[in-house]
PDB file of C-alpha atoms in Angstrom:
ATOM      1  CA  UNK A   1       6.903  -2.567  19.694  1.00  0.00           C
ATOM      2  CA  UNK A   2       8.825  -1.653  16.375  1.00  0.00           C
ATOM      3  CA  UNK A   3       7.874   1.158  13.816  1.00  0.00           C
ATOM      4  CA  UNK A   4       6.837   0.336  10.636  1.00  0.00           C
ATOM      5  CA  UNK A   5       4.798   2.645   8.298  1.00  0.00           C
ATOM      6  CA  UNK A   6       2.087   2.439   5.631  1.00  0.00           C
ATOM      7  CA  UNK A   7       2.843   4.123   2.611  1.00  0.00           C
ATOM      8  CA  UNK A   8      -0.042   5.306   0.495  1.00  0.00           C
ATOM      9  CA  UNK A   9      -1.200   7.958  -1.835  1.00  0.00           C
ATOM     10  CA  UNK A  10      -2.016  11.355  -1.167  1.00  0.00           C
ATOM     11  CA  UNK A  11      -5.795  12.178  -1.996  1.00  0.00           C
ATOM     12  CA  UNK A  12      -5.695  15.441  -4.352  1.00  0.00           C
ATOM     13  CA  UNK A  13      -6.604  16.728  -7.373  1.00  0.00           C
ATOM     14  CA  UNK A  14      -5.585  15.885 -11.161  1.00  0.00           C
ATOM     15  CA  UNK A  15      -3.562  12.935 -10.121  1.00  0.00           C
ATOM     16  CA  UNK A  16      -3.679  10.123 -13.201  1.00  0.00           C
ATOM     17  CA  UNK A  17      -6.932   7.544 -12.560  1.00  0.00           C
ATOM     18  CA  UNK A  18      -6.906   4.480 -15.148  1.00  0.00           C
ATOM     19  CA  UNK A  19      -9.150   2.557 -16.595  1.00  0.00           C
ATOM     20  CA  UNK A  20      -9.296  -0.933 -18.746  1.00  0.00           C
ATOM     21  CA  UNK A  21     -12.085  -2.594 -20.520  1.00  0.00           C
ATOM     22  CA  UNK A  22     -11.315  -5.539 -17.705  1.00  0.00           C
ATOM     23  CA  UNK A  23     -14.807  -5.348 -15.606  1.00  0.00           C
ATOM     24  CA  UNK A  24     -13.838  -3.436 -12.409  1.00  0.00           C
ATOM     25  CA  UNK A  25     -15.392  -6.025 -10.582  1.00  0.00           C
ATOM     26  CA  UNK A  26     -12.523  -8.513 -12.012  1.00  0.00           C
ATOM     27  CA  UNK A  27      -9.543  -6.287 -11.186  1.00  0.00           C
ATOM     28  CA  UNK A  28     -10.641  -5.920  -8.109  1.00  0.00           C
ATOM     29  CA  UNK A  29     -10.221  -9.379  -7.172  1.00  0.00           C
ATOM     30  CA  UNK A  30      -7.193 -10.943  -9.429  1.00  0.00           C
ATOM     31  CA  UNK A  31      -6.630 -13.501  -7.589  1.00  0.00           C
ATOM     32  CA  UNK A  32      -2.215 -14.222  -6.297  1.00  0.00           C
ATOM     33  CA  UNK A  33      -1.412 -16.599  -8.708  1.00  0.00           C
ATOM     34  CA  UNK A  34       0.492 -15.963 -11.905  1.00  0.00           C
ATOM     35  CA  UNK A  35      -2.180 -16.967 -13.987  1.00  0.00           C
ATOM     36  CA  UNK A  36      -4.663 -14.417 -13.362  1.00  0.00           C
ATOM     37  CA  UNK A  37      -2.229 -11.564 -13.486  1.00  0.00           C
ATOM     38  CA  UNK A  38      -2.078 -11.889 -17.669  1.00  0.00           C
ATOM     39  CA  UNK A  39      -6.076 -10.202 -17.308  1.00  0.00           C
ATOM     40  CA  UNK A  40      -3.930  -7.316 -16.531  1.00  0.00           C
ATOM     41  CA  UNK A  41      -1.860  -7.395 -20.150  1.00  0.00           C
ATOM     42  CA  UNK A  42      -5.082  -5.707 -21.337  1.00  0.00           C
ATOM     43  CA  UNK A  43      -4.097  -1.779 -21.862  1.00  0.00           C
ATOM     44  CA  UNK A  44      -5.201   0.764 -19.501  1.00  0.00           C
ATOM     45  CA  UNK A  45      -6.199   4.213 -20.356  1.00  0.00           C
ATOM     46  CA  UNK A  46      -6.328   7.751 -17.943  1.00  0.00           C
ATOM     47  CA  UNK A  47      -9.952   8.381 -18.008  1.00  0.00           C
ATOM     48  CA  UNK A  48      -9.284  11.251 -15.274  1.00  0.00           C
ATOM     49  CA  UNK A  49      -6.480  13.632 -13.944  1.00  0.00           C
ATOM     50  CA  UNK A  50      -3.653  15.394 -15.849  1.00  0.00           C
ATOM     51  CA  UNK A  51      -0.827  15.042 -13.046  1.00  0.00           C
ATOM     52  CA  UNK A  52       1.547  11.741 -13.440  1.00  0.00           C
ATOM     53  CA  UNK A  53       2.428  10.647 -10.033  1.00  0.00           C
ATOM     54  CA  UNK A  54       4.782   8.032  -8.275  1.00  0.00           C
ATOM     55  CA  UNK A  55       1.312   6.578  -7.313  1.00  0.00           C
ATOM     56  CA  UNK A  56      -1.867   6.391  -9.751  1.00  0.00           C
ATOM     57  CA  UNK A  57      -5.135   4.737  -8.720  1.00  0.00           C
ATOM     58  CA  UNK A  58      -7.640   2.911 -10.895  1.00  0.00           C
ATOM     59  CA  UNK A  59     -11.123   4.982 -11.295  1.00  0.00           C
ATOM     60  CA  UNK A  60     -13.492   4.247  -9.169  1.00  0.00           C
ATOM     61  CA  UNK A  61     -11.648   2.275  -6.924  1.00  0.00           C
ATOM     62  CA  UNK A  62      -8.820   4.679  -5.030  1.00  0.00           C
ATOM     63  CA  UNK A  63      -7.668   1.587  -3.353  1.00  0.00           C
ATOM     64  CA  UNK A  64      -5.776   0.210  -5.868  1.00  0.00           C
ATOM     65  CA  UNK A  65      -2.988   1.398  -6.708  1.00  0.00           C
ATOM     66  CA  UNK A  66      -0.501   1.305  -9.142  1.00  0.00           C
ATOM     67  CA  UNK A  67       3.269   2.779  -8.559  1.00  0.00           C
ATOM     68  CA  UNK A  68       6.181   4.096 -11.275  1.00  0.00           C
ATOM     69  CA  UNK A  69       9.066   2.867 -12.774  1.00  0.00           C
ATOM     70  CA  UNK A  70      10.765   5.154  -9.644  1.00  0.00           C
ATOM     71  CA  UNK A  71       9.308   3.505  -6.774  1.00  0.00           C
ATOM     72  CA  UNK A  72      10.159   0.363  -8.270  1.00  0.00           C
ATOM     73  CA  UNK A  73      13.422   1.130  -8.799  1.00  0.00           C
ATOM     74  CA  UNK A  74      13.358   2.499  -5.164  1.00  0.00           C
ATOM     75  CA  UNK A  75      11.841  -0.385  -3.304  1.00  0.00           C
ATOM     76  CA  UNK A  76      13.836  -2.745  -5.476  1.00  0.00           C
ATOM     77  CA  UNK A  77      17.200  -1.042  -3.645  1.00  0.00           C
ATOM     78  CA  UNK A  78      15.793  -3.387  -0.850  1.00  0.00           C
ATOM     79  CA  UNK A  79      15.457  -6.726  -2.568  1.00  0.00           C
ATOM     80  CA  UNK A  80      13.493  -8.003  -5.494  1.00  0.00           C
ATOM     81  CA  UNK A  81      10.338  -6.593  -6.312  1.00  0.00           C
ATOM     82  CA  UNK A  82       9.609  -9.027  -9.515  1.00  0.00           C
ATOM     83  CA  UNK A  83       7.293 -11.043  -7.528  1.00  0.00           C
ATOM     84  CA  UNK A  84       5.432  -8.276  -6.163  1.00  0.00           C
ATOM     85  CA  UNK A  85       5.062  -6.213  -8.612  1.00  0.00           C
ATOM     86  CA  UNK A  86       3.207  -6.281 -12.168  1.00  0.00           C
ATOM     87  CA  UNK A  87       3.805  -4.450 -15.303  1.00  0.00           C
ATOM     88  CA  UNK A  88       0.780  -2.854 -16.879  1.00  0.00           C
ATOM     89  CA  UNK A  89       0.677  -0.740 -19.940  1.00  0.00           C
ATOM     90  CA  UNK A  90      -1.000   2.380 -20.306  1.00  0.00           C
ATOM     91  CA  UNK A  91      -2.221   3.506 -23.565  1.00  0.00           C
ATOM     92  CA  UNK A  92      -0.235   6.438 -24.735  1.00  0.00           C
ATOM     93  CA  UNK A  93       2.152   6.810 -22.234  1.00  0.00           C
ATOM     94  CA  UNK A  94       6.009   5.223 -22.330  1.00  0.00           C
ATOM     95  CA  UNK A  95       6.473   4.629 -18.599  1.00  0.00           C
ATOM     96  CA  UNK A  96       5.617   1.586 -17.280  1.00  0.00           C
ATOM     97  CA  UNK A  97       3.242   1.350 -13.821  1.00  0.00           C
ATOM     98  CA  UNK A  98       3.037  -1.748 -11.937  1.00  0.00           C
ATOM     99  CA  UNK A  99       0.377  -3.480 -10.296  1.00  0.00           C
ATOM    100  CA  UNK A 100       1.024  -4.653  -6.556  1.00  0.00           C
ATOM    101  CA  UNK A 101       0.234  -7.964  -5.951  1.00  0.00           C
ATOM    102  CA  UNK A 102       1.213 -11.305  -3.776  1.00  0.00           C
ATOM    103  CA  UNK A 103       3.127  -9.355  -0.916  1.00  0.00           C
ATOM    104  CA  UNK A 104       4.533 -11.216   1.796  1.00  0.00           C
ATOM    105  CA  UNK A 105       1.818 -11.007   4.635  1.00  0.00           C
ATOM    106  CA  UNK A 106       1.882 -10.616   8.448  1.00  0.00           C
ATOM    107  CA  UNK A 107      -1.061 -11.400  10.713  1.00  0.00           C
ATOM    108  CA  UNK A 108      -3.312  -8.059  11.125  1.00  0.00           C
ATOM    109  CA  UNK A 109      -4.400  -8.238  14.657  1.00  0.00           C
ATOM    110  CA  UNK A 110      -6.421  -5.300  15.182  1.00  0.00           C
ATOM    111  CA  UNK A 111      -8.505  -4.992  12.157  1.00  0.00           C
ATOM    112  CA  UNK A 112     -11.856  -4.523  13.936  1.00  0.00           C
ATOM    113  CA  UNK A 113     -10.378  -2.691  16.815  1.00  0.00           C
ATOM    114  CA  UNK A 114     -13.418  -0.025  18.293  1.00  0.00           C
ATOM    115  CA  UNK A 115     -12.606   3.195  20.555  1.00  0.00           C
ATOM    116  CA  UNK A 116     -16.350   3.791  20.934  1.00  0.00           C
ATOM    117  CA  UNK A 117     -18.862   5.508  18.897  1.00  0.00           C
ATOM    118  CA  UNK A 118     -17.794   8.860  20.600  1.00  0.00           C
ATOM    119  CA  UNK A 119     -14.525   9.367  20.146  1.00  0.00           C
ATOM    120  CA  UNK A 120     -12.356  11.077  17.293  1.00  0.00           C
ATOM    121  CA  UNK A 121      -9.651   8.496  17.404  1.00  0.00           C
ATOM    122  CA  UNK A 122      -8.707   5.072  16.081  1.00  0.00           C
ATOM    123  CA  UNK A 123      -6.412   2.287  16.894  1.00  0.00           C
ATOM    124  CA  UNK A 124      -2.929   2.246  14.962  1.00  0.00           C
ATOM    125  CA  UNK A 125      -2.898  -0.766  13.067  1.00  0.00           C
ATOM    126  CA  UNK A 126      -0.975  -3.245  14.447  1.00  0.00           C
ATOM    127  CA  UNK A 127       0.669  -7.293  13.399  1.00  0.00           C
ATOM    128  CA  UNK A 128       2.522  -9.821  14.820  1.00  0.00           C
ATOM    129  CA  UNK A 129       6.314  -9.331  14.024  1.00  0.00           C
ATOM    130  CA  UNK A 130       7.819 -12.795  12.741  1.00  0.00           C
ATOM    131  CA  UNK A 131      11.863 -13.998  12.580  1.00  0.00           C
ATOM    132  CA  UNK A 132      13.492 -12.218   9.142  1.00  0.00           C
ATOM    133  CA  UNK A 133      10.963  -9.531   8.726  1.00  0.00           C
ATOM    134  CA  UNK A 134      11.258  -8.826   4.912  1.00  0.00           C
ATOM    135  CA  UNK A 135      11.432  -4.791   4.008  1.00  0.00           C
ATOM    136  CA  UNK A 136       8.191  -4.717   2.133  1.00  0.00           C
ATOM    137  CA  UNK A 137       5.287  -6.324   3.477  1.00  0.00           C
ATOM    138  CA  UNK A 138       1.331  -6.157   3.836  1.00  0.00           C
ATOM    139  CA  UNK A 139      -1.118  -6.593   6.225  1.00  0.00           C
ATOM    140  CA  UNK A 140      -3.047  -9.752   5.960  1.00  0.00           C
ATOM    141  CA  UNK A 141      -6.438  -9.252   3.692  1.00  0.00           C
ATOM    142  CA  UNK A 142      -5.163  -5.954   3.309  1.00  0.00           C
ATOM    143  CA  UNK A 143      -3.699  -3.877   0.395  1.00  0.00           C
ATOM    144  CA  UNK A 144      -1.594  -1.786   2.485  1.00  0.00           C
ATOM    145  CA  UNK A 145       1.953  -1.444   1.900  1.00  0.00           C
ATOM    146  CA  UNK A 146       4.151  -1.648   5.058  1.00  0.00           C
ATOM    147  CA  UNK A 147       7.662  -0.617   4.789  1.00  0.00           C
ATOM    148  CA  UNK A 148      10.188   0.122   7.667  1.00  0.00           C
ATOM    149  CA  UNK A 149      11.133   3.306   9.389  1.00  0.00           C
ATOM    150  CA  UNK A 150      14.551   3.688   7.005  1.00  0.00           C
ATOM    151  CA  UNK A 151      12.706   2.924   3.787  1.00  0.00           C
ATOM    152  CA  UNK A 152      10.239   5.740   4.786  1.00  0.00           C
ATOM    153  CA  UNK A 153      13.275   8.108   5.523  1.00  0.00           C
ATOM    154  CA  UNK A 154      14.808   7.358   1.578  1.00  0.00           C
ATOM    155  CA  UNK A 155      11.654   7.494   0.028  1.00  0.00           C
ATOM    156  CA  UNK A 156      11.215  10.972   1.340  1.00  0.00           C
ATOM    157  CA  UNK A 157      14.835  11.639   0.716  1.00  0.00           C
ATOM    158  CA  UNK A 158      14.144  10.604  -3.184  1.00  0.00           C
ATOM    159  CA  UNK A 159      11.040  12.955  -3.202  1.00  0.00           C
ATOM    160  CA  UNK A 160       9.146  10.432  -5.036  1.00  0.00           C
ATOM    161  CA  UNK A 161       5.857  11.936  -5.466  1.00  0.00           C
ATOM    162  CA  UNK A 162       2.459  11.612  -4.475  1.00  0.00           C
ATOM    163  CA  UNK A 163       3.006   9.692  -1.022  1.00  0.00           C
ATOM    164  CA  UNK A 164       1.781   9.654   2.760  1.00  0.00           C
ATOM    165  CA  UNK A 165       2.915   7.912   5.298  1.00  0.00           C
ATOM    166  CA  UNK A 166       0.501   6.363   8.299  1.00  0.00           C
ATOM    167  CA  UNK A 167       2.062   4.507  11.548  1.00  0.00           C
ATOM    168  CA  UNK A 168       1.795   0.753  12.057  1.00  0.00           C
ATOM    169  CA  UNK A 169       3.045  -1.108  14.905  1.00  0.00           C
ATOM    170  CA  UNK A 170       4.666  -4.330  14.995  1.00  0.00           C
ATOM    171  CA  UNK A 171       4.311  -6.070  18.230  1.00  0.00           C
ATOM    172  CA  UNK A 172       6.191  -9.536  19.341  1.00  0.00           C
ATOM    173  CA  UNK A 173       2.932 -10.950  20.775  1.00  0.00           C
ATOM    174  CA  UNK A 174      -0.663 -10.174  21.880  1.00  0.00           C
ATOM    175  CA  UNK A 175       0.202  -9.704  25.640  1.00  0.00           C
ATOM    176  CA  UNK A 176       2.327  -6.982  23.674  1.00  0.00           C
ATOM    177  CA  UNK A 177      -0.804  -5.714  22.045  1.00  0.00           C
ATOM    178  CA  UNK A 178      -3.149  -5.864  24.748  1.00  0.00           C
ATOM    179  CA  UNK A 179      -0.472  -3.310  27.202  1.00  0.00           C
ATOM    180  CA  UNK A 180       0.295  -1.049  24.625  1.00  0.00           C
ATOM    181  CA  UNK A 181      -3.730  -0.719  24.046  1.00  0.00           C
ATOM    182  CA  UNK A 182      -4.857  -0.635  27.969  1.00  0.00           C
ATOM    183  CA  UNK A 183      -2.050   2.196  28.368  1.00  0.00           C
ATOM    184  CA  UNK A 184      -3.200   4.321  25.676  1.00  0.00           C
ATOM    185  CA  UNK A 185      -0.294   4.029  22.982  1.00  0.00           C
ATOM    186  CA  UNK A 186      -2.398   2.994  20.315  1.00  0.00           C
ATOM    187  CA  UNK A 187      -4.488   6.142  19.711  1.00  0.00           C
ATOM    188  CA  UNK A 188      -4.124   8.585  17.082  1.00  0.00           C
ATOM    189  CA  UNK A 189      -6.056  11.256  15.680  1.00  0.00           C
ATOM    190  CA  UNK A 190      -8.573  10.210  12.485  1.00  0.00           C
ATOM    191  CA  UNK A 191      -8.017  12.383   9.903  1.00  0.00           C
ATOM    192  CA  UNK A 192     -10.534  14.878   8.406  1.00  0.00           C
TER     193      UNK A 192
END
């Protein structure tokens, strides 16, 4: 089992939510391909919040994010991050967000793993580690953002702002999988 983490945004307050006059129901699913990503040339606005972050979120849908000119310049310390991430601009504001999009991918293996209706904790997530693991990666169907245990370490170093971390295992095969989830190693606390 290796260490890798899920880095996310921190659910508070005032942080920047954006908006476009792109149905949400599009953005939601732009598609991988290069083509699709222009729908996102059409300016966003902040229709809620007053705090800019590392990590914004569109309204109305906190799962998609958007990340700064800092975490790309941080992430792109650990290879190129032009294929991953998209430029969008924001009406009135000079800094540039990007869009995350067309990360390399790694076979989730656990996505519908079940402790029981009566229990207060869930499964780790967990993938199938692969041969030249790149730094920056995502969970298959997913739009979590998997980075390894030393990216976590300079992120927090860099105090870039607005970020959680969450566990996620990489395993080197379902046998793997199945002992580390018969002994117990997979459980952790939900959160409130």
């Amino acid at each position: 089992m290796r260490n890798y983490f899920e880095f996310k945004k921190k659910l508070y307050g005032g942080v920047w939510e954006i908006e476009s006059d792109m149905p949400y129901d599009v953005i939601r699913e732009v598609s991988l391909d290069k083509a699709s990503l222009k729908l996102l040339d059409l300016p966003f606005r902040i229709c809620h919040g007053k705090k800019q972050r590392d990590i914004i979120y569109y309204y109305g849908n906190i799962s998609i994010e958007f990340l700064s000119q800092n975490m790309y310049s941080f992430l792109s310390r650990y290879g190129d991050m032009q294929p991953y991430l998209y430029p969008i601009h924001i009406e009135g504001v000079d800094d540039v967000y990007y869009f995350i999009h067309n990360l390399p991918e790694v076979e989730f293996i656990n996505r519908d793993a079940s402790l029981g209706l009566n229990t207060t904790e869930e499964e780790v997530s967990c993938f199938l580690l692969k041969v030249d693991m790149p730094p920056f990666l995502t969970l298959s169907g997913t739009r979590c953002k998997i980075i390894t245990p030393e990216m976590k370490a300079a992120m927090i170093k860099e105090k870039l702002t607005n970020v959680s971390f969450e566990p996620v295992y990489g395993v080197s095969s379902m046998e793997e999988y199945y002992e580390l989830q018969r002994d117990g190693k997979l459980r952790y606390p939900t959160q409130p």
